[in-house]
Short mmCIF file of C-alpha atoms in Angstrom, two decimals:
data_model
loop_
_atom_site.label_atom_id
_atom_site.label_comp_id
_atom_site.label_asym_id
_atom_site.label_seq_id
_atom_site.Cartn_x
_atom_site.Cartn_y
_atom_site.Cartn_z
CA THR A 1 225.72 -125.88 -78.48
CA THR A 2 223.36 -122.93 -78.85
CA THR A 3 221.54 -121.50 -75.83
CA SER A 4 220.01 -118.45 -74.11
CA PRO A 5 217.90 -116.96 -76.92
CA ALA A 6 216.54 -113.46 -76.30
CA ILE A 7 214.23 -111.57 -78.64
CA GLY A 8 214.98 -107.87 -79.07
CA PRO A 9 212.47 -105.04 -79.42
CA ASP A 10 212.86 -105.13 -83.22
CA GLY A 11 212.42 -108.92 -83.46
CA ARG A 12 216.10 -109.83 -83.84
CA ILE A 13 217.46 -112.69 -81.73
CA ALA A 14 220.55 -112.63 -79.51
CA PHE A 15 221.94 -116.01 -78.44
CA ALA A 16 225.05 -117.76 -77.15
CA SER A 17 226.67 -120.47 -79.26
CA SER A 18 229.84 -122.45 -79.76
CA LYS A 19 228.82 -123.01 -83.40
CA ASP A 20 232.18 -121.79 -84.71
CA GLY A 21 234.00 -124.50 -82.78
CA GLY A 22 235.48 -122.45 -79.96
CA SER A 23 234.28 -120.61 -76.91
CA MET A 24 230.64 -119.79 -76.22
CA GLU A 25 230.21 -116.48 -78.06
CA LEU A 26 227.30 -114.07 -78.52
CA TYR A 27 225.52 -113.72 -81.84
CA VAL A 28 222.68 -111.63 -83.22
CA ALA A 29 220.44 -112.87 -86.03
CA ASN A 30 217.26 -111.88 -87.80
CA GLY A 31 214.05 -113.21 -86.28
CA ASP A 32 213.99 -116.09 -88.78
CA GLY A 33 217.55 -117.10 -87.83
CA SER A 34 219.19 -115.73 -90.97
CA GLY A 35 222.08 -113.29 -91.06
CA ALA A 36 223.78 -114.41 -87.84
CA LYS A 37 226.58 -112.04 -86.80
CA ARG A 38 229.13 -112.87 -84.11
CA LEU A 39 229.43 -110.11 -81.50
CA THR A 40 232.10 -111.40 -79.10
CA SER A 41 235.44 -113.02 -79.70
CA THR A 42 237.06 -114.56 -76.63
CA ARG A 43 239.35 -117.50 -76.07
CA ASN A 44 238.51 -120.13 -73.48
CA ALA A 45 235.58 -118.12 -72.10
CA VAL A 46 231.85 -118.55 -71.79
CA ASN A 47 229.65 -115.65 -72.91
CA THR A 48 225.98 -116.30 -72.19
CA SER A 49 222.61 -114.92 -71.01
CA PRO A 50 222.20 -112.05 -73.51
CA ARG A 51 219.51 -109.53 -72.57
CA TRP A 52 218.42 -106.71 -74.92
CA ASN A 53 217.98 -103.16 -73.70
CA PRO A 54 214.16 -103.03 -74.07
CA LYS A 55 214.05 -99.26 -74.64
CA THR A 56 216.67 -98.78 -77.34
CA GLY A 57 217.40 -102.27 -78.67
CA ARG A 58 220.93 -100.99 -79.23
CA GLU A 59 222.67 -102.65 -76.26
CA ILE A 60 222.87 -106.19 -74.94
CA ALA A 61 223.87 -107.10 -71.39
CA PHE A 62 225.41 -110.55 -70.92
CA ILE A 63 227.49 -112.71 -68.59
CA SER A 64 231.11 -113.61 -69.36
CA ASP A 65 233.77 -115.41 -67.36
CA ARG A 66 236.65 -114.02 -69.46
CA ALA A 67 238.12 -112.23 -66.42
CA GLY A 68 237.91 -115.33 -64.20
CA SER A 69 234.54 -115.31 -62.48
CA PRO A 70 231.26 -114.54 -64.30
CA ARG A 71 230.63 -110.80 -64.60
CA ILE A 72 228.19 -108.54 -66.44
CA TYR A 73 229.26 -106.96 -69.71
CA VAL A 74 227.39 -104.66 -72.07
CA ILE A 75 227.94 -104.62 -75.84
CA GLY A 76 226.35 -102.72 -78.70
CA ALA A 77 223.96 -104.81 -80.79
CA ASP A 78 226.37 -104.20 -83.68
CA GLY A 79 229.33 -105.56 -81.67
CA SER A 80 230.75 -102.15 -80.74
CA ASN A 81 231.53 -100.60 -77.36
CA GLU A 82 231.98 -103.84 -75.38
CA ARG A 83 232.69 -103.15 -71.71
CA SER A 84 232.52 -104.66 -68.25
CA LEU A 85 229.67 -103.09 -66.29
CA LEU A 86 231.27 -103.33 -62.84
CA SER A 87 234.82 -103.92 -61.75
CA GLY A 88 234.05 -105.82 -58.52
CA GLY A 89 234.92 -109.49 -58.07
CA GLY A 90 232.63 -112.34 -57.19
CA HIS A 91 230.06 -114.13 -59.34
CA MET A 92 227.42 -112.07 -61.19
CA ASP A 93 224.36 -113.58 -62.87
CA SER A 94 220.87 -112.94 -64.28
CA PRO A 95 221.05 -109.44 -65.78
CA SER A 96 217.62 -107.83 -66.19
CA TRP A 97 217.10 -104.41 -67.82
CA SER A 98 214.62 -101.92 -66.42
CA PRO A 99 211.86 -101.12 -68.94
CA ASP A 100 213.35 -97.63 -69.50
CA GLY A 101 216.78 -99.17 -70.30
CA ARG A 102 218.64 -97.14 -67.67
CA PHE A 103 219.23 -99.78 -65.00
CA LEU A 104 220.23 -103.42 -64.69
CA ALA A 105 219.09 -105.64 -61.84
CA PHE A 106 221.29 -108.69 -61.28
CA ALA A 107 222.31 -111.35 -58.77
CA TRP A 108 225.81 -111.01 -57.30
CA ASP A 109 227.69 -113.28 -54.93
CA SER A 110 230.28 -110.83 -53.65
CA GLU A 111 230.02 -111.72 -49.93
CA GLY A 112 229.44 -115.48 -49.80
CA THR A 113 225.83 -115.64 -51.03
CA PHE A 114 223.82 -114.21 -53.90
CA ASN A 115 221.91 -110.97 -53.38
CA ILE A 116 220.00 -108.70 -55.75
CA TYR A 117 221.57 -105.42 -56.85
CA VAL A 118 220.60 -102.63 -59.22
CA ALA A 119 223.20 -100.74 -61.26
CA ASP A 120 222.80 -97.46 -63.13
CA VAL A 121 224.31 -98.41 -66.50
CA ALA A 122 225.57 -94.88 -67.26
CA THR A 123 227.22 -94.12 -63.89
CA GLU A 124 227.84 -97.69 -62.66
CA GLN A 125 226.48 -96.74 -59.24
CA ILE A 126 225.03 -99.80 -57.50
CA LEU A 127 222.46 -100.39 -54.81
CA LYS A 128 222.19 -103.64 -52.83
CA LEU A 129 218.50 -104.57 -52.50
CA THR A 130 218.47 -107.85 -50.52
CA ARG A 131 220.29 -109.07 -47.43
CA GLU A 132 218.68 -112.29 -46.17
CA GLY A 133 218.76 -115.76 -47.70
CA ARG A 134 220.00 -116.53 -51.19
CA ASN A 135 218.41 -114.27 -53.84
CA GLU A 136 218.56 -114.77 -57.61
CA SER A 137 216.82 -114.22 -60.96
CA PRO A 138 215.58 -110.62 -60.65
CA THR A 139 213.04 -109.39 -63.17
CA TRP A 140 211.49 -105.92 -63.49
CA SER A 141 207.75 -105.31 -63.50
CA PRO A 142 206.46 -103.69 -66.72
CA ASP A 143 205.74 -100.44 -64.81
CA SER A 144 209.31 -100.34 -63.35
CA ARG A 145 207.99 -100.14 -59.79
CA HIS A 146 208.82 -103.67 -58.56
CA ILE A 147 211.37 -106.44 -58.97
CA ALA A 148 210.40 -110.09 -58.59
CA PHE A 149 213.08 -112.62 -57.65
CA GLN A 150 213.58 -116.11 -56.24
CA SER A 151 214.76 -116.40 -52.64
CA THR A 152 215.46 -118.94 -49.91
CA ARG A 153 214.76 -116.43 -47.10
CA SER A 154 211.68 -118.40 -46.00
CA GLY A 155 213.54 -121.75 -45.94
CA SER A 156 212.94 -122.96 -49.51
CA TRP A 157 212.95 -121.40 -52.98
CA GLU A 158 209.96 -119.07 -53.30
CA ILE A 159 209.07 -116.10 -55.50
CA TRP A 160 209.24 -112.71 -53.82
CA ALA A 161 208.69 -109.13 -55.00
CA MET A 162 209.91 -105.78 -53.65
CA HIS A 163 209.94 -102.13 -54.60
CA VAL A 164 212.88 -101.18 -56.83
CA ASP A 165 214.65 -99.64 -53.83
CA GLY A 166 214.51 -103.00 -51.97
CA SER A 167 211.77 -101.95 -49.58
CA GLU A 168 208.65 -103.92 -48.65
CA PRO A 169 209.68 -107.42 -49.79
CA ARG A 170 206.73 -109.81 -49.86
CA GLN A 171 206.47 -113.52 -50.54
CA LEU A 172 204.28 -114.33 -53.56
CA THR A 173 204.39 -118.15 -53.62
CA ARG A 174 203.96 -120.82 -50.98
CA GLY A 175 205.16 -124.34 -51.74
CA GLY A 176 207.98 -123.46 -54.11
CA GLY A 177 208.83 -121.12 -56.91
CA ARG A 178 211.76 -120.19 -59.15
CA ALA A 179 212.58 -118.08 -62.22
CA PRO A 180 209.84 -115.42 -62.00
CA SER A 181 208.55 -113.46 -64.98
CA TRP A 182 205.88 -110.76 -65.37
CA SER A 183 202.94 -110.70 -67.74
CA ARG A 184 202.00 -107.49 -69.50
#
């Protein structure tokens, strides 16, 4: 099984795969698929959802359940400096780098439902951005001023956007919407 491809700023591909017969591990390969290099090495764990730091291309955020529940980890694109981003429990998902590569937005179920948070990668300080409904799949606008996300706050899954500090949330779709992305 190979899944979750992500193209880096230099054209390389990060992906999750169980191609070596064990756990789902992270790999990086050239844009044509050649030269695949395994980045993670875990037993009985799932490592998935790699996301390149868009500014530097030197770091990859990903989700791993190696500590029990899924959490966000960051690893160098060469396999060095692997670390857990936050030490809190609960279920983390959908890491999304800010365009300047300093922050990660993510969904976190730490209190019984998923909400959107932003973490400063260097200091690990976090800010909770949402509080009503179930909120998932955050994605940064190209100008770093807004975050789009999917939410059930209006009764069904719809796409919403807010300022990066969580203020002024507004519903963008009516009649359903999931997995938002921005055009450039």
